[in-house]
mmCIF file of C-alpha atoms in Angstrom:
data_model
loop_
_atom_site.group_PDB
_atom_site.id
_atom_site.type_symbol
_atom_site.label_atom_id
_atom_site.label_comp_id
_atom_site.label_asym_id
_atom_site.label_seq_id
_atom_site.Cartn_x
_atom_site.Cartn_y
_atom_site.Cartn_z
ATOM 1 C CA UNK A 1 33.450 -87.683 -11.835
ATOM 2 C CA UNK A 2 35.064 -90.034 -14.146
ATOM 3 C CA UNK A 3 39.154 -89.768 -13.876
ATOM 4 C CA UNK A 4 40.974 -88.802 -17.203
ATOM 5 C CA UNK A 5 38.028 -86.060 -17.986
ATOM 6 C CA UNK A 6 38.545 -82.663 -19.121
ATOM 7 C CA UNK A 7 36.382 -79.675 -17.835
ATOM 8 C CA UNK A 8 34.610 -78.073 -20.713
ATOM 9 C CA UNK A 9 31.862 -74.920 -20.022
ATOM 10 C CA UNK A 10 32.960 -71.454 -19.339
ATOM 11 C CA UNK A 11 32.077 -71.501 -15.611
ATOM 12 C CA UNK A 12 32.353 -74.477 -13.058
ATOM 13 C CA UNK A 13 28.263 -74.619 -12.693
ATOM 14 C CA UNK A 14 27.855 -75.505 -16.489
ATOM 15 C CA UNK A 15 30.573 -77.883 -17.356
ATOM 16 C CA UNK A 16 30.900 -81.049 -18.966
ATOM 17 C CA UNK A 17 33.541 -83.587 -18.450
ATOM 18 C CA UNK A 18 35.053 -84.944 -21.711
ATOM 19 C CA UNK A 19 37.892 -87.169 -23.221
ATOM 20 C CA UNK A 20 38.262 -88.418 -26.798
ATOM 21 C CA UNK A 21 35.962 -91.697 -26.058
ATOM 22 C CA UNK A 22 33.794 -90.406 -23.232
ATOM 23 C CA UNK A 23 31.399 -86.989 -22.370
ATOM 24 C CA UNK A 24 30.026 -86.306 -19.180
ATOM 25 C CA UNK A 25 26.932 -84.302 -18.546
ATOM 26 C CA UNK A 26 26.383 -84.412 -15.202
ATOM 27 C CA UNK A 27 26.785 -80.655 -13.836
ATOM 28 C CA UNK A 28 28.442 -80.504 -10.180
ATOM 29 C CA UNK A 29 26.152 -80.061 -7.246
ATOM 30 C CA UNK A 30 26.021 -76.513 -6.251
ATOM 31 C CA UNK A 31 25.366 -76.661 -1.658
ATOM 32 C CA UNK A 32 22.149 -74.397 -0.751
ATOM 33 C CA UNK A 33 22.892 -71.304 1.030
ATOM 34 C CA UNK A 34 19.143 -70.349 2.295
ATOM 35 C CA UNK A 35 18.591 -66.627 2.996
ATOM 36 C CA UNK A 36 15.371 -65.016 3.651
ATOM 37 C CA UNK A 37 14.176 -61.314 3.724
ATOM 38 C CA UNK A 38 10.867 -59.399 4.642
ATOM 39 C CA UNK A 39 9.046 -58.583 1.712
ATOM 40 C CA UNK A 40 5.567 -56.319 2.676
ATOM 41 C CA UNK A 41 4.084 -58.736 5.300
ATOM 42 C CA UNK A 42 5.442 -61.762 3.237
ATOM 43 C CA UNK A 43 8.684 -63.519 4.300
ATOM 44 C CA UNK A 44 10.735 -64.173 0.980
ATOM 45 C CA UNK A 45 13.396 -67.205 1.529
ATOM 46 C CA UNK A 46 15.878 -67.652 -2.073
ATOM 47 C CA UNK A 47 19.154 -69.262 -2.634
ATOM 48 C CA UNK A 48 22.088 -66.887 -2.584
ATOM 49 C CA UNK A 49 23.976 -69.492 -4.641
ATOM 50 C CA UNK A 50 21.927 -69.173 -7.556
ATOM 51 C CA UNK A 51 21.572 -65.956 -7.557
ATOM 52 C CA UNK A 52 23.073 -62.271 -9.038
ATOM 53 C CA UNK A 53 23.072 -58.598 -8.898
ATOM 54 C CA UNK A 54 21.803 -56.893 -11.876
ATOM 55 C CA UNK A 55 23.161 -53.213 -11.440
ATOM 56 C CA UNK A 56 21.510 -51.115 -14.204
ATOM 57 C CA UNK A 57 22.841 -47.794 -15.199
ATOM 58 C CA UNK A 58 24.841 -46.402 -12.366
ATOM 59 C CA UNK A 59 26.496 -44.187 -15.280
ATOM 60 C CA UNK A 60 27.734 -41.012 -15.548
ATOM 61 C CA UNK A 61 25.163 -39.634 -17.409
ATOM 62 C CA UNK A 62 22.608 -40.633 -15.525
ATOM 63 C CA UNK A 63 24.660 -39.866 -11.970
ATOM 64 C CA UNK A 64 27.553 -36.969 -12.318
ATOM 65 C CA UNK A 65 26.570 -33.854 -12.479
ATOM 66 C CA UNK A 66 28.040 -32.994 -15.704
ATOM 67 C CA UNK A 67 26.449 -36.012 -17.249
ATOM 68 C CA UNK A 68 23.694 -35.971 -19.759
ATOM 69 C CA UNK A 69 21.212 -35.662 -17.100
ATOM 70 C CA UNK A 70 22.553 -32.795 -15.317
ATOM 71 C CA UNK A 71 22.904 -30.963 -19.178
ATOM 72 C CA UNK A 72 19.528 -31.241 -19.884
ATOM 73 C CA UNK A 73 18.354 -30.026 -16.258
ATOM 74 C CA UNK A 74 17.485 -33.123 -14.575
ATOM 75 C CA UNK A 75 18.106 -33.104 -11.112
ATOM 76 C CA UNK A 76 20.545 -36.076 -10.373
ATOM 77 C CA UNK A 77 20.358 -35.928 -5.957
ATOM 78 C CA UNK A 78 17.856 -39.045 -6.564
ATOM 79 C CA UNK A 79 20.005 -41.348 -8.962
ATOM 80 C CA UNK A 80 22.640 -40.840 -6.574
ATOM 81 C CA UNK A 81 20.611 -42.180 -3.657
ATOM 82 C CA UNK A 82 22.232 -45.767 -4.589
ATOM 83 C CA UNK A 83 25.354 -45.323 -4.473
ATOM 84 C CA UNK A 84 25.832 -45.396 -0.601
ATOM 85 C CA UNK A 85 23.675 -48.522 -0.471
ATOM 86 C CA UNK A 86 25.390 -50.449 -3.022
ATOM 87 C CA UNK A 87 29.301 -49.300 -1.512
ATOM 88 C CA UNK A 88 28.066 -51.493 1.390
ATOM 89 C CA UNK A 89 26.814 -54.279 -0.249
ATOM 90 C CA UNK A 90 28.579 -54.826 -3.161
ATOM 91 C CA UNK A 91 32.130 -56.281 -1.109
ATOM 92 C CA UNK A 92 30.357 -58.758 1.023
ATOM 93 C CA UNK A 93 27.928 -59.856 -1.855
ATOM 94 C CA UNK A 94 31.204 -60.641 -3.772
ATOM 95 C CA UNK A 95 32.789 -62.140 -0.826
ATOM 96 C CA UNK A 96 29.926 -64.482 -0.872
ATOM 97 C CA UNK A 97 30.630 -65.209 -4.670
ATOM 98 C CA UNK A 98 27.317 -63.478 -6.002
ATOM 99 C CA UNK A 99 27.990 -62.570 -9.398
ATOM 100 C CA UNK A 100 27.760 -58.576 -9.716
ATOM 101 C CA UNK A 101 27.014 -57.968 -13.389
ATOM 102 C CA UNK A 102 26.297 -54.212 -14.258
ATOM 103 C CA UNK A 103 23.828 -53.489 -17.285
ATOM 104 C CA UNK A 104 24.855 -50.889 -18.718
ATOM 105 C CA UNK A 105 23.392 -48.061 -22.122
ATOM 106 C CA UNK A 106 26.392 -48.947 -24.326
ATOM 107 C CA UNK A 107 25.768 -47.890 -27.791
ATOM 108 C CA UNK A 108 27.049 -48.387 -30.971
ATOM 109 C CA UNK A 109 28.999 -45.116 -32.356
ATOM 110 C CA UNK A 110 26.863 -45.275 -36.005
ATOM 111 C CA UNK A 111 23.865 -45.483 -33.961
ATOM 112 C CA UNK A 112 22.805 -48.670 -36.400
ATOM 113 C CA UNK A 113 21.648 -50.353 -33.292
ATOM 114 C CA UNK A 114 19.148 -47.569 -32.044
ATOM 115 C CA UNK A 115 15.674 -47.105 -34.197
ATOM 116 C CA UNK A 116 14.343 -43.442 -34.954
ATOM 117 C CA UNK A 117 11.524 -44.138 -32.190
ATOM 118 C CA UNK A 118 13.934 -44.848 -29.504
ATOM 119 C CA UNK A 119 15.985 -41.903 -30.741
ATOM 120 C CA UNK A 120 13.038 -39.931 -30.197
ATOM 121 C CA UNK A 121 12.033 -40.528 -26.968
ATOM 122 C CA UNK A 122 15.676 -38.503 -26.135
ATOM 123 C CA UNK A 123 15.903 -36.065 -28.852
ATOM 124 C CA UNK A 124 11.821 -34.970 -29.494
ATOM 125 C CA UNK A 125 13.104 -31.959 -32.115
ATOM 126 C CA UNK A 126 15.942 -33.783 -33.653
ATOM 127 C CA UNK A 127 18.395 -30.832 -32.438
ATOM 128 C CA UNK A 128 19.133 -31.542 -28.645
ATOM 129 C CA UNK A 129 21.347 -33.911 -27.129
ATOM 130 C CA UNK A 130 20.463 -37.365 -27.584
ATOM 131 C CA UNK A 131 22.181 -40.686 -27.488
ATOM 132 C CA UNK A 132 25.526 -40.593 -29.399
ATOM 133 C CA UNK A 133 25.825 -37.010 -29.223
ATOM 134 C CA UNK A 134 28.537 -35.261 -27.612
ATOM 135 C CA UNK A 135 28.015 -33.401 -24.149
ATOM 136 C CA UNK A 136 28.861 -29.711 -23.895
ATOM 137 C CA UNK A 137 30.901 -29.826 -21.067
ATOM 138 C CA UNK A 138 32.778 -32.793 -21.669
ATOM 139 C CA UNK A 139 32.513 -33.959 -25.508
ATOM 140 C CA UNK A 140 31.818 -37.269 -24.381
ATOM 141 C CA UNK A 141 29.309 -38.858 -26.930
ATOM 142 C CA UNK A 142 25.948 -39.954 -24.627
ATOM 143 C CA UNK A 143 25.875 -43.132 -23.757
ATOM 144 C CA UNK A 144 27.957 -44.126 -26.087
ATOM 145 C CA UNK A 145 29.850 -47.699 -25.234
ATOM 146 C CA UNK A 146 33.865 -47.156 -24.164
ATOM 147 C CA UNK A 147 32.912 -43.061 -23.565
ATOM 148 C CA UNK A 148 32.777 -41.077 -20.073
ATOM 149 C CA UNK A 149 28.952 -40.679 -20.281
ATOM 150 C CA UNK A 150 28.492 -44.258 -20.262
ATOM 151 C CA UNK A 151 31.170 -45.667 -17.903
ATOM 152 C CA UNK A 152 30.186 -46.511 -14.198
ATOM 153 C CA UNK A 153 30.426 -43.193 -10.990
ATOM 154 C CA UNK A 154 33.993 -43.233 -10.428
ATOM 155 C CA UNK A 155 32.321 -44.289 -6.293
ATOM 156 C CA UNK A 156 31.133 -47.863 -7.756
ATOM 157 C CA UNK A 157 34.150 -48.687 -10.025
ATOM 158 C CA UNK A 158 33.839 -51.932 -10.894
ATOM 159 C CA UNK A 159 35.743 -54.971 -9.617
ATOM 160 C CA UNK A 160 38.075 -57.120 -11.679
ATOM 161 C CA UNK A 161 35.916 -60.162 -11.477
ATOM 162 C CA UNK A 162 32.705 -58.568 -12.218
ATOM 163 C CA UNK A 163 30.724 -58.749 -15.325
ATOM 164 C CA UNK A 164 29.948 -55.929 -17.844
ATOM 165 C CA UNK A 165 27.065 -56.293 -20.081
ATOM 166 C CA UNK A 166 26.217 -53.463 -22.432
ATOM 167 C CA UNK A 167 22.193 -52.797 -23.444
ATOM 168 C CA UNK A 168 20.772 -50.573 -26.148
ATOM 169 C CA UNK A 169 16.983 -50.589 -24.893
ATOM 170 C CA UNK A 170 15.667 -50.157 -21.002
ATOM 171 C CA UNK A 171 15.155 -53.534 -21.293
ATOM 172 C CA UNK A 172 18.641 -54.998 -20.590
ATOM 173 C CA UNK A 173 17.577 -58.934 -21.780
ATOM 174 C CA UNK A 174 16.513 -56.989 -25.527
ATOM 175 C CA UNK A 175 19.379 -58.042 -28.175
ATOM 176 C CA UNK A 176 21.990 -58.680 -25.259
ATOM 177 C CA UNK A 177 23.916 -61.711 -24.316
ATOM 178 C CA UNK A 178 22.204 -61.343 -20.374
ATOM 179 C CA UNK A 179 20.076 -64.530 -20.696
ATOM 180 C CA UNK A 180 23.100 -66.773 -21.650
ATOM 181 C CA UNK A 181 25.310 -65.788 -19.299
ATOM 182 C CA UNK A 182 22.578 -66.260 -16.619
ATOM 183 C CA UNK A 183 21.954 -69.559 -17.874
ATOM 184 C CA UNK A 184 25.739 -70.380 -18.172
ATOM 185 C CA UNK A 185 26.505 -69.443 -14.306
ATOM 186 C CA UNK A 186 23.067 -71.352 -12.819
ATOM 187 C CA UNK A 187 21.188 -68.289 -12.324
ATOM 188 C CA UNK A 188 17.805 -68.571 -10.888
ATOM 189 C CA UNK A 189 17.383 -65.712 -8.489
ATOM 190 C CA UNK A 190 18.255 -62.113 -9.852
ATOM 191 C CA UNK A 191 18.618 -58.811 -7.302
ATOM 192 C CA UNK A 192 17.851 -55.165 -9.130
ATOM 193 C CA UNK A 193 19.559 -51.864 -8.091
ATOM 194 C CA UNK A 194 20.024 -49.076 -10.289
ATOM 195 C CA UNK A 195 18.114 -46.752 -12.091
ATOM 196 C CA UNK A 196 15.926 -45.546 -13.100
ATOM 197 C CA UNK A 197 13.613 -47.550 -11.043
ATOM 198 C CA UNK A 198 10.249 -47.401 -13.258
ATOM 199 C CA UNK A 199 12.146 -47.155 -16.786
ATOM 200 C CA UNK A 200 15.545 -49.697 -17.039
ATOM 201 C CA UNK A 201 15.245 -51.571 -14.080
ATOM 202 C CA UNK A 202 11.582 -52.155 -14.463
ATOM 203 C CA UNK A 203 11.867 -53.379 -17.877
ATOM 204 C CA UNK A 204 14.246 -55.454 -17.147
ATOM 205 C CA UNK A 205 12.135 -56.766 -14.363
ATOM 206 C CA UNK A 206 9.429 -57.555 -15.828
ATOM 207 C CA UNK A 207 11.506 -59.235 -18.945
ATOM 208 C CA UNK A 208 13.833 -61.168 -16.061
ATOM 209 C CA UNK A 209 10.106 -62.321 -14.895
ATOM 210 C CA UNK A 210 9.171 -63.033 -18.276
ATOM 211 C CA UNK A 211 12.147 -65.447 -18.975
ATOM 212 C CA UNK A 212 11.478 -67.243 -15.735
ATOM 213 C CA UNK A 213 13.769 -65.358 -12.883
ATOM 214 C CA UNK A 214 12.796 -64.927 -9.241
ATOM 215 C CA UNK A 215 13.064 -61.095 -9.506
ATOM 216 C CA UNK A 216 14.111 -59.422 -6.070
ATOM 217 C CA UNK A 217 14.100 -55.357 -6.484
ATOM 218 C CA UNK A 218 16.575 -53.743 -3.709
ATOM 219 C CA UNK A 219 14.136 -50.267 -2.978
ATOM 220 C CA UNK A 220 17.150 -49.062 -0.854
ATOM 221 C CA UNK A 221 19.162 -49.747 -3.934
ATOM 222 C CA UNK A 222 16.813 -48.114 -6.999
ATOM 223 C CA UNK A 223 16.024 -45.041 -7.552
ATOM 224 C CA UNK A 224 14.511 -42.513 -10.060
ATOM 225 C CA UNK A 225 14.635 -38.993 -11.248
ATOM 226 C CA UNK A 226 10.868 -39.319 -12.305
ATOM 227 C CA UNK A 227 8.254 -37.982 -9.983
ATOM 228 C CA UNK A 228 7.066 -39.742 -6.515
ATOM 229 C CA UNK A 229 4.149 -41.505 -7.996
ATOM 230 C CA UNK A 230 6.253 -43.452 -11.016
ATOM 231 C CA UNK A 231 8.977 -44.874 -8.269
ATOM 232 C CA UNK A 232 4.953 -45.972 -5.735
ATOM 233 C CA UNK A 233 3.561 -47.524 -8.722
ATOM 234 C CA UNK A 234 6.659 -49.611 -9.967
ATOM 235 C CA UNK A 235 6.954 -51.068 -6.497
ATOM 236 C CA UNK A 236 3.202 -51.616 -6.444
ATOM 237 C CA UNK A 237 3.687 -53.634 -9.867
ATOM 238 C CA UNK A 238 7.005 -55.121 -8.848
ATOM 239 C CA UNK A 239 5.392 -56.690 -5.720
ATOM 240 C CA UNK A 240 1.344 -57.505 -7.117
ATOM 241 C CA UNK A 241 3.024 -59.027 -10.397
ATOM 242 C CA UNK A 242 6.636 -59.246 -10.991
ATOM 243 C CA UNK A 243 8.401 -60.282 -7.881
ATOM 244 C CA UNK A 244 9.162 -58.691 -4.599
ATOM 245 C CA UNK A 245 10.431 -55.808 -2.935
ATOM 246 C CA UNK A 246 12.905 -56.042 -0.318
ATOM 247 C CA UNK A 247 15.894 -54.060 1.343
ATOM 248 C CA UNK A 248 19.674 -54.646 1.186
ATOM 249 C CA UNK A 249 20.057 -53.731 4.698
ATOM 250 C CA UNK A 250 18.194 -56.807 5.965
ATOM 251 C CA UNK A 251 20.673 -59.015 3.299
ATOM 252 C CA UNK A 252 23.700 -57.795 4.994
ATOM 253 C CA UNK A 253 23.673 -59.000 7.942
ATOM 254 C CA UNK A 254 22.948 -62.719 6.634
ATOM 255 C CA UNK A 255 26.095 -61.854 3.653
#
């Protein structure tokens, strides 16, 4: 790089190098870091410096027991199946510098952001709990951003230099900023966790495979409260169309 150059570009893998007479738009080589995993007779090799975790709605109401799930019935044991996953691989992923960025429902308070359709898929009679309302137990609003109901388990509290991205569909690349800051820190490769498996995270999948990502789902680290044959048939579509499935206990021990 030219002396006398000033960085310019949020993160180190998309900067330019500029003075008052000069710009520089040569981006910094970024070393390969090969790793490969076992993906249903396939082996799957990607490059763990290009790539991220997508967490998707590891959230109260989705996970605790007194969330908006657990109201309205819904056995949580399954979206908790994660967690214990995820406390494993989460520390050496970011001791390995793979951006952790957790997608997360984060709705505006007015609701302006939410159409009567999408409304309706969570309040059919207009007079249960549905997004932005508060919870019985707890008065949190549902999925609301900044509230209870939306913020992360208290077991996968996010780390300082981790990035929160708030969604308002089950796809998480819909009206978000997720494709930019992708772009921004060289993203080619994304890993899925979360839930639930054949709602947000496969949306986001498929619109991750859409935009051009190498989409890697985690099985050990997704899970779903819907019946047996909606979490067989996403990772039938995930691996025939969208990407590949593969298991965060064969990534450790290469982390």
């Amino acid at each position: 790089m030219s002396s006398g150059l000033n960085p310019l570009g949020s993160t180190a893998r998309n900067q330019w190098r500029v003075s008052a007479g000069e710009v520089n738009m040569v981006r910094a080589s970024v070393p390969q870091e090969p790793v490969t995993l076992r993906s249903r007779g396939r082996e799957v090799t990607f490059d763990l410096q290009r790539t991220a975790l997508l967490v998707i709605d590891m959230q109260n109401d989705f996970c605790h027991p007194e969330g908006w799930l657990g109201h309205i019935g819904v056995d949580i044991t399954p979206a908790r199946a994660p967690i214990e996953p995820l406390q494993s691989l989460l520390p050496p992923l970011r001791e390995a510098s793979v951006p952790v960025i957790w997608l997360n429902w984060g709705n505006r308070p007015d609701k302006l952001n939410l159409s009567p359709a999408l409304l309706h898929v969570y309040n059919a009679d207009g007079a249960s709990v549905g997004l932005g309302d508060p919870l019985p137990l707890s008065g949190s609003p549902v999925l609301q951003e900044g509230s209870w109901a939306a913020e992360v388990v208290d077991e996968l509290r996010p780390a300082a230099e981790d990035i929160r991205i708030s969604k308002y569909r089950m796809s998480g690349f819909q009206e978000t900023v997720l494709d930019s800051v992708l772009r921004n820190l060289g993203i080619t490769t994304l890993l899925f966790a979360g839930v639930n498996a054949d709602q947000c995270v496969l949306c986001t999948l498929q619109d991750a495979n859409f935009h051009g990502y190498d989409c890697l789902l985690l099985e050990d680290c997704s899970a779903t409260t819907s019946p047996a044959f909606c979490l067989e048939a996403t990772l039938y579509n995930v691996q025939q169309c969208f990407g590949f499935v593969v298991s965060s206990a064969e990534l450790l021990p290469q982390l």
